[in-house]
Amino acid sequence: MPSLDVPALVDHHCHSVVAADLADDALAGLLTESDRPPAPGTSPFDSALGLAVRRWCPPALGLPVHAPAADYLARRRELGAAEATRRLLAAAALDTCLLDTGLTAAAGHPLLPLSEFAEASGARVREVVRLESVAEAVPADAGAWPAAVREALAAAATGAVAVKSVLAYRHGLAVPAERPARPEVVAAAGRRLQAGLGRLTDPVLLHHLLWTALEVCAELGLPLQLHTGFGDPDLTLHRADPSLLADFVRAAEPTGVPLVLLHGYPYHRQAAWLAQAFPQVHTDLGLTASYVGPRVASVLGEMLELAPFGKVLFSTDAYGLPELYLVGAAQFRHGLGTLLDRWLADGACSAPDAQRLARQVAAENARRLYRL
Amino acid sequence: MPSLDVPALVDHHCHSVVAADLADDALAGLLTESDRPPAPGTSPFDSALGLAVRRWCPPALGLPVHAPAADYLARRRELGAAEATRRLLAAAALDTCLLDTGLTAAAGHPLLPLSEFAEASGARVREVVRLESVAEAVPADAGAWPAAVREALAAAATGAVAVKSVLAYRHGLAVPAERPARPEVVAAAGRRLQAGLGRLTDPVLLHHLLWTALEVCAELGLPLQLHTGFGDPDLTLHRADPSLLADFVRAAEPTGVPLVLLHGYPYHRQAAWLAQAFPQVHTDLGLTASYVGPRVASVLGEMLELAPFGKVLFSTDAYGLPELYLVGAAQFRHGLGTLLDRWLADGACSAPDAQRLARQVAAENARRLYRL
Amino acid sequence: MPSLDVPALVDHHCHSVVAADLADDALAGLLTESDRPPAPGTSPFDSALGLAVRRWCPPALGLPVHAPAADYLARRRELGAAEATRRLLAAAALDTCLLDTGLTAAAGHPLLPLSEFAEASGARVREVVRLESVAEAVPADAGAWPAAVREALAAAATGAVAVKSVLAYRHGLAVPAERPARPEVVAAAGRRLQAGLGRLTDPVLLHHLLWTALEVCAELGLPLQLHTGFGDPDLTLHRADPSLLADFVRAAEPTGVPLVLLHGYPYHRQAAWLAQAFPQVHTDLGLTASYVGPRVASVLGEMLELAPFGKVLFSTDAYGLPELYLVGAAQFRHGLGTLLDRWLADGACSAPDAQRLARQVAAENARRLYRL
């Protein structure tokens, strides 16, 4: 990022990292949204994200930019996971990280607890509570389920900075405007109990949870984050289009709870429109900025076409690999810098305008929204 | 726009402007598709459109490019709304404006009548009749409603250059291929009468209206404009995807009535495909070119990927603020110029090709389509 | 394409060309996806594809770059179709072409048989069998239809390199995860028989066919190509969104049959995500690269945001006109070269990375996938 000075970064949505040394395949497997082995003859390093990893990470481990994947993996093993993690997180230079604690392992290894992540990264760390994970751990019987879930969520969210929903993965974002009626919810909770609990996939329960989260967030003054757009193969892409949330967004507006649409790609223009149309809606690109590699400035440009600059947030959505923190931060700095340099060269804005936009998106919007 | 000479502009879809002096908040409120107050800590000026306003408008009022919003607003008050309007519209330098008269006020103030707009702007002015507004003003009882609406529309459209539908806002663009049967229409008109008339939202009535508009347009030789893509929070974005119109487009093809898909974003590539596939379909970017600010050349490029150059039209879709006329015209001139300069530098076309494309889109296509 | 050396091209999806001299209108009619006459005052040459034809083809016929359409058509007539075809195909310099033989004519003229196409082009030629065309030619009665279709497909596909489905045109890509039950299929085949056979449009039969194709492909070790995204007016665009295939993709995964999503535009980012998420999914841009003309590098960039570089294929999807072979090959070489030059200038990858990507997409991925 040439002429622009991107200030301290607040990463408003991320996950912790694996402490263990990973086999090469396991590490490569965290460089794709697929949870399957790669097709014969292909490697996750042969991708836009792979190029970004090889651009930003080798120098942090003492290798040249664009070092081949094999060299990078060898050097990483040589240093050991702990040292590599420390170096990569330090190079990311994040001021504050808001960690979603709903996932606790990656590639079969536990993620670092928040305190250890804070130590390794040098960043301030706050927690984001994952709605569906909290609810899945509630063992109540059907009739008691609604109250028990509400109580568990309120307890978990106290002290956290946000609640996050992964509804997009479970049933998609076509959430009705009306809260499900209690008898429906109890009946669905009963069916789930009979089926042995487990993963929450019933749409009535999922929608009930979302309304419960709205209530808890309203009480605690917290934003509600929602995954939208691409993810792993569990997800059906067109059901994760944030435009499908429109009825819910309108119904939730009176609660005043900020809704933060995460990632959005390839529907980020739709998310940006929602952020313009509805005061409580905010948006980010998240892991998109890392995954699209050389294309980051263009995709960021698409997001900023309609999204108010005061409602766009920065996040890495890093998960498992410390590389994804460094890549996320470096891609954002470089991509936003490139984009704003283009705007300046075109005469589209002044240098102070560009600096202001960068400060807002890098940290100020998140600080205001999450009251950091 | 460096090397390209964009000729006279025919703005084939716009609205009139407010004559009154506006409070700063009211003015800012016309720089966003939201009708809500901005979120705390945010301003509509912090947006791609805000940058575009501060790029193109201050010089027309004697201020430097990129003057801060506060300075601009102060200078505008100093000059008074009448003088600012005159200067901004003059700077837009539009040859002809086709005004949709379906909206009569903005921010609580009446819009200038067509004759006064013509005087203030120096442009030739013609009227576009808004279908749903005409129909809502028809007081007939249920059985007489179909004939009365048809008659009212034919009367209103006589002397106008086009009819426009805002169906996208009311029920979305998934219009069936079959015209609703008369008994259905009369029953729906009866239900609306019982409900006290008011806003037309019943899909049967809306679809009936569209077919009525087709008939009237066929008789009078007029094109039918349809809002597609983003708009205010009343709209549900994915229901405004112009691809949903495909069945209607096929059914309407034998009438020969040109269909003009307005705006389209973020589904402008879909609109462009319809314009390529169906002879009677035309398309524009409208307010998109203003709203996306620094990104205008890229978005215009996306539209021109599939849209035949003889079927793309220019419009500002300006509404309420004279700034939106100047921004719309300047964004189009600059964006198209930038895009075509890139094409020339790449060797993708010759200079005469670029000039021809610019002339077609700026004015010639509209003159042929609306018989100006 | 400046600094990059794009090697031999394997065109993994194309159609044969017309041998006859074509009238100017008939030739222009093959430069658009529309099968209707152009709107008054417009010409298919006034389009992004038209510019690309006038960029790449005149030099092959001894005219300057960007020669006017009229000059080009006159020169083509002067040379005669046979000589023009020979020159244009030679200039395309394709190593291997996989021809879909489902279409046998264009603009009312027969297409060259494979052997003559091979001779005219100098390319190695292999056949892609079109599923629906094979099935439509099977005259069996209802009860025998499933077995007869399977047998006919297995016979047709023996010696071919792939099977292709145009389901997207017939009923769209929302294919259920479950194979239709035999009684349903027989009943639907009976209804079709009573209706006089003809074009296959019944969703039960179409879905049954797709499962039959999976079986045959699994037995013969062949990939299954699926049209997705834009096409002629027969198609309803949003029903051709490849994301709608997600349930089928998951259900088909255990068969191991590679699925190749053709074209995809404007849903190519969705196709790219499927290629990342699911090991057996591959993708291409096909005719999109030709149709978007000056925008090819940007659209190719969008595809490469999520698509693994080992799963993106090159094709022209050329049909009828030899011009479309030359344009497809030249657009790909130029577009990929421009894109990778931008990446190199940005420091996003190394020169060997760019070369490797180009080799993979140009030919290596296709050779591996189709076992050429």
PDB file of N, CA and C in Angstrom, chain C residues 323-371:
ATOM      1  N   GLU C 323     -14.852 -17.452 -37.029  1.00  0.00           N
ATOM      2  CA  GLU C 323     -14.437 -16.257 -36.295  1.00  0.00           C
ATOM      3  C   GLU C 323     -14.471 -16.509 -34.781  1.00  0.00           C
ATOM      4  N   LEU C 324     -15.447 -17.272 -34.333  1.00  0.00           N
ATOM      5  CA  LEU C 324     -15.607 -17.444 -32.889  1.00  0.00           C
ATOM      6  C   LEU C 324     -14.499 -18.317 -32.307  1.00  0.00           C
ATOM      7  N   TYR C 325     -13.873 -19.141 -33.118  1.00  0.00           N
ATOM      8  CA  TYR C 325     -12.684 -19.873 -32.663  1.00  0.00           C
ATOM      9  C   TYR C 325     -11.519 -18.920 -32.462  1.00  0.00           C
ATOM     10  N   LEU C 326     -11.288 -18.104 -33.496  1.00  0.00           N
ATOM     11  CA  LEU C 326     -10.147 -17.188 -33.393  1.00  0.00           C
ATOM     12  C   LEU C 326     -10.366 -16.189 -32.262  1.00  0.00           C
ATOM     13  N   VAL C 327     -11.585 -15.652 -32.179  1.00  0.00           N
ATOM     14  CA  VAL C 327     -11.870 -14.680 -31.117  1.00  0.00           C
ATOM     15  C   VAL C 327     -11.717 -15.340 -29.743  1.00  0.00           C
ATOM     16  N   GLY C 328     -12.254 -16.543 -29.589  1.00  0.00           N
ATOM     17  CA  GLY C 328     -12.163 -17.231 -28.300  1.00  0.00           C
ATOM     18  C   GLY C 328     -10.721 -17.466 -27.886  1.00  0.00           C
ATOM     19  N   ALA C 329      -9.912 -17.924 -28.809  1.00  0.00           N
ATOM     20  CA  ALA C 329      -8.508 -18.196 -28.479  1.00  0.00           C
ATOM     21  C   ALA C 329      -7.752 -16.903 -28.212  1.00  0.00           C
ATOM     22  N   ALA C 330      -7.980 -15.893 -29.046  1.00  0.00           N
ATOM     23  CA  ALA C 330      -7.247 -14.630 -28.891  1.00  0.00           C
ATOM     24  C   ALA C 330      -7.685 -13.899 -27.623  1.00  0.00           C
ATOM     25  N   GLN C 331      -8.971 -13.914 -27.353  1.00  0.00           N
ATOM     26  CA  GLN C 331      -9.466 -13.259 -26.137  1.00  0.00           C
ATOM     27  C   GLN C 331      -8.883 -13.919 -24.892  1.00  0.00           C
ATOM     28  N   PHE C 332      -8.813 -15.231 -24.907  1.00  0.00           N
ATOM     29  CA  PHE C 332      -8.259 -15.933 -23.749  1.00  0.00           C
ATOM     30  C   PHE C 332      -6.782 -15.594 -23.578  1.00  0.00           C
ATOM     31  N   ARG C 333      -6.021 -15.678 -24.682  1.00  0.00           N
ATOM     32  CA  ARG C 333      -4.587 -15.382 -24.585  1.00  0.00           C
ATOM     33  C   ARG C 333      -4.367 -13.948 -24.112  1.00  0.00           C
ATOM     34  N   HIS C 334      -5.102 -13.033 -24.729  1.00  0.00           N
ATOM     35  CA  HIS C 334      -4.905 -11.627 -24.386  1.00  0.00           C
ATOM     36  C   HIS C 334      -5.412 -11.326 -22.968  1.00  0.00           C
ATOM     37  N   GLY C 335      -6.579 -11.859 -22.657  1.00  0.00           N
ATOM     38  CA  GLY C 335      -7.183 -11.569 -21.353  1.00  0.00           C
ATOM     39  C   GLY C 335      -6.358 -12.135 -20.216  1.00  0.00           C
ATOM     40  N   LEU C 336      -5.938 -13.380 -20.361  1.00  0.00           N
ATOM     41  CA  LEU C 336      -5.145 -13.993 -19.293  1.00  0.00           C
ATOM     42  C   LEU C 336      -3.785 -13.299 -19.191  1.00  0.00           C
ATOM     43  N   GLY C 337      -3.222 -12.965 -20.334  1.00  0.00           N
ATOM     44  CA  GLY C 337      -1.937 -12.254 -20.330  1.00  0.00           C
ATOM     45  C   GLY C 337      -2.050 -10.909 -19.621  1.00  0.00           C
ATOM     46  N   THR C 338      -3.105 -10.171 -19.939  1.00  0.00           N
ATOM     47  CA  THR C 338      -3.307  -8.860 -19.315  1.00  0.00           C
ATOM     48  C   THR C 338      -3.506  -9.003 -17.810  1.00  0.00           C
ATOM     49  N   LEU C 339      -4.323  -9.963 -17.441  1.00  0.00           N
ATOM     50  CA  LEU C 339      -4.599 -10.172 -16.018  1.00  0.00           C
ATOM     51  C   LEU C 339      -3.326 -10.518 -15.267  1.00  0.00           C
ATOM     52  N   LEU C 340      -2.554 -11.449 -15.808  1.00  0.00           N
ATOM     53  CA  LEU C 340      -1.359 -11.892 -15.095  1.00  0.00           C
ATOM     54  C   LEU C 340      -0.286 -10.802 -15.106  1.00  0.00           C
ATOM     55  N   ASP C 341      -0.245 -10.001 -16.154  1.00  0.00           N
ATOM     56  CA  ASP C 341       0.663  -8.841 -16.131  1.00  0.00           C
ATOM     57  C   ASP C 341       0.298  -7.889 -14.995  1.00  0.00           C
ATOM     58  N   ARG C 342      -1.005  -7.677 -14.796  1.00  0.00           N
ATOM     59  CA  ARG C 342      -1.434  -6.824 -13.684  1.00  0.00           C
ATOM     60  C   ARG C 342      -1.004  -7.427 -12.349  1.00  0.00           C
ATOM     61  N   TRP C 343      -1.166  -8.733 -12.225  1.00  0.00           N
ATOM     62  CA  TRP C 343      -0.785  -9.388 -10.971  1.00  0.00           C
ATOM     63  C   TRP C 343       0.717  -9.258 -10.729  1.00  0.00           C
ATOM     64  N   LEU C 344       1.480  -9.415 -11.797  1.00  0.00           N
ATOM     65  CA  LEU C 344       2.938  -9.298 -11.657  1.00  0.00           C
ATOM     66  C   LEU C 344       3.312  -7.871 -11.277  1.00  0.00           C
ATOM     67  N   ALA C 345       2.702  -6.901 -11.936  1.00  0.00           N
ATOM     68  CA  ALA C 345       3.016  -5.497 -11.651  1.00  0.00           C
ATOM     69  C   ALA C 345       2.659  -5.150 -10.201  1.00  0.00           C
ATOM     70  N   ASP C 346       1.631  -5.794  -9.693  1.00  0.00           N
ATOM     71  CA  ASP C 346       1.180  -5.548  -8.319  1.00  0.00           C
ATOM     72  C   ASP C 346       2.037  -6.312  -7.301  1.00  0.00           C
ATOM     73  N   GLY C 347       2.869  -7.228  -7.787  1.00  0.00           N
ATOM     74  CA  GLY C 347       3.639  -8.058  -6.861  1.00  0.00           C
ATOM     75  C   GLY C 347       2.831  -9.204  -6.264  1.00  0.00           C
ATOM     76  N   ALA C 348       1.695  -9.526  -6.881  1.00  0.00           N
ATOM     77  CA  ALA C 348       0.821 -10.551  -6.304  1.00  0.00           C
ATOM     78  C   ALA C 348       1.323 -11.968  -6.530  1.00  0.00           C
ATOM     79  N   CYS C 349       2.184 -12.159  -7.511  1.00  0.00           N
ATOM     80  CA  CYS C 349       2.737 -13.492  -7.748  1.00  0.00           C
ATOM     81  C   CYS C 349       4.060 -13.343  -8.490  1.00  0.00           C
ATOM     82  N   SER C 350       4.778 -14.448  -8.595  1.00  0.00           N
ATOM     83  CA  SER C 350       6.050 -14.428  -9.321  1.00  0.00           C
ATOM     84  C   SER C 350       5.803 -14.800 -10.783  1.00  0.00           C
ATOM     85  N   ALA C 351       6.770 -14.529 -11.624  1.00  0.00           N
ATOM     86  CA  ALA C 351       6.631 -14.875 -13.040  1.00  0.00           C
ATOM     87  C   ALA C 351       6.446 -16.384 -13.229  1.00  0.00           C
ATOM     88  N   PRO C 352       7.194 -17.236 -12.526  1.00  0.00           N
ATOM     89  CA  PRO C 352       6.911 -18.677 -12.680  1.00  0.00           C
ATOM     90  C   PRO C 352       5.500 -19.060 -12.227  1.00  0.00           C
ATOM     91  N   ASP C 353       4.985 -18.400 -11.183  1.00  0.00           N
ATOM     92  CA  ASP C 353       3.596 -18.664 -10.767  1.00  0.00           C
ATOM     93  C   ASP C 353       2.628 -18.347 -11.903  1.00  0.00           C
ATOM     94  N   ALA C 354       2.848 -17.207 -12.545  1.00  0.00           N
ATOM     95  CA  ALA C 354       1.958 -16.798 -13.631  1.00  0.00           C
ATOM     96  C   ALA C 354       2.037 -17.786 -14.791  1.00  0.00           C
ATOM     97  N   GLN C 355       3.253 -18.204 -15.136  1.00  0.00           N
ATOM     98  CA  GLN C 355       3.419 -19.167 -16.226  1.00  0.00           C
ATOM     99  C   GLN C 355       2.731 -20.490 -15.900  1.00  0.00           C
ATOM    100  N   ARG C 356       2.898 -20.917 -14.660  1.00  0.00           N
ATOM    101  CA  ARG C 356       2.288 -22.186 -14.248  1.00  0.00           C
ATOM    102  C   ARG C 356       0.770 -22.116 -14.351  1.00  0.00           C
ATOM    103  N   LEU C 357       0.189 -21.020 -13.854  1.00  0.00           N
ATOM    104  CA  LEU C 357      -1.262 -20.842 -13.933  1.00  0.00           C
ATOM    105  C   LEU C 357      -1.714 -20.882 -15.397  1.00  0.00           C
ATOM    106  N   ALA C 358      -1.005 -20.173 -16.245  1.00  0.00           N
ATOM    107  CA  ALA C 358      -1.389 -20.128 -17.664  1.00  0.00           C
ATOM    108  C   ALA C 358      -1.342 -21.527 -18.283  1.00  0.00           C
ATOM    109  N   ARG C 359      -0.297 -22.271 -17.985  1.00  0.00           N
ATOM    110  CA  ARG C 359      -0.190 -23.631 -18.548  1.00  0.00           C
ATOM    111  C   ARG C 359      -1.317 -24.527 -18.059  1.00  0.00           C
ATOM    112  N   GLN C 360      -1.623 -24.403 -16.750  1.00  0.00           N
ATOM    113  CA  GLN C 360      -2.688 -25.236 -16.195  1.00  0.00           C
ATOM    114  C   GLN C 360      -4.013 -24.980 -16.901  1.00  0.00           C
ATOM    115  N   VAL C 361      -4.395 -23.699 -16.970  1.00  0.00           N
ATOM    116  CA  VAL C 361      -5.714 -23.348 -17.504  1.00  0.00           C
ATOM    117  C   VAL C 361      -5.761 -23.558 -19.014  1.00  0.00           C
ATOM    118  N   ALA C 362      -4.671 -23.275 -19.696  1.00  0.00           N
ATOM    119  CA  ALA C 362      -4.675 -23.361 -21.164  1.00  0.00           C
ATOM    120  C   ALA C 362      -4.798 -24.804 -21.643  1.00  0.00           C
ATOM    121  N   ALA C 363      -4.182 -25.741 -20.933  1.00  0.00           N
ATOM    122  CA  ALA C 363      -4.148 -27.094 -21.486  1.00  0.00           C
ATOM    123  C   ALA C 363      -4.009 -28.205 -20.438  1.00  0.00           C
ATOM    124  N   GLU C 364      -3.180 -28.013 -19.420  1.00  0.00           N
ATOM    125  CA  GLU C 364      -2.867 -29.129 -18.528  1.00  0.00           C
ATOM    126  C   GLU C 364      -4.092 -29.661 -17.782  1.00  0.00           C
ATOM    127  N   ASN C 365      -4.918 -28.746 -17.303  1.00  0.00           N
ATOM    128  CA  ASN C 365      -6.107 -29.211 -16.563  1.00  0.00           C
ATOM    129  C   ASN C 365      -7.007 -30.055 -17.465  1.00  0.00           C
ATOM    130  N   ALA C 366      -7.190 -29.608 -18.693  1.00  0.00           N
ATOM    131  CA  ALA C 366      -8.040 -30.350 -19.634  1.00  0.00           C
ATOM    132  C   ALA C 366      -7.415 -31.703 -19.971  1.00  0.00           C
ATOM    133  N   ARG C 367      -6.116 -31.724 -20.168  1.00  0.00           N
ATOM    134  CA  ARG C 367      -5.469 -33.006 -20.498  1.00  0.00           C
ATOM    135  C   ARG C 367      -5.642 -34.013 -19.378  1.00  0.00           C
ATOM    136  N   ARG C 368      -5.495 -33.540 -18.154  1.00  0.00           N
ATOM    137  CA  ARG C 368      -5.650 -34.451 -17.004  1.00  0.00           C
ATOM    138  C   ARG C 368      -7.108 -34.903 -16.871  1.00  0.00           C
ATOM    139  N   LEU C 369      -8.021 -33.942 -16.989  1.00  0.00           N
ATOM    140  CA  LEU C 369      -9.434 -34.242 -16.750  1.00  0.00           C
ATOM    141  C   LEU C 369     -10.010 -35.176 -17.811  1.00  0.00           C
ATOM    142  N   TYR C 370      -9.658 -34.925 -19.070  1.00  0.00           N
ATOM    143  CA  TYR C 370     -10.234 -35.726 -20.165  1.00  0.00           C
ATOM    144  C   TYR C 370      -9.304 -36.844 -20.607  1.00  0.00           C
ATOM    145  N   ARG C 371      -8.192 -37.015 -19.881  1.00  0.00           N
ATOM    146  CA  ARG C 371      -7.218 -38.077 -20.199  1.00  0.00           C
ATOM    147  C   ARG C 371      -6.781 -38.022 -21.660  1.00  0.00           C
TER     148      ARG C 371
END
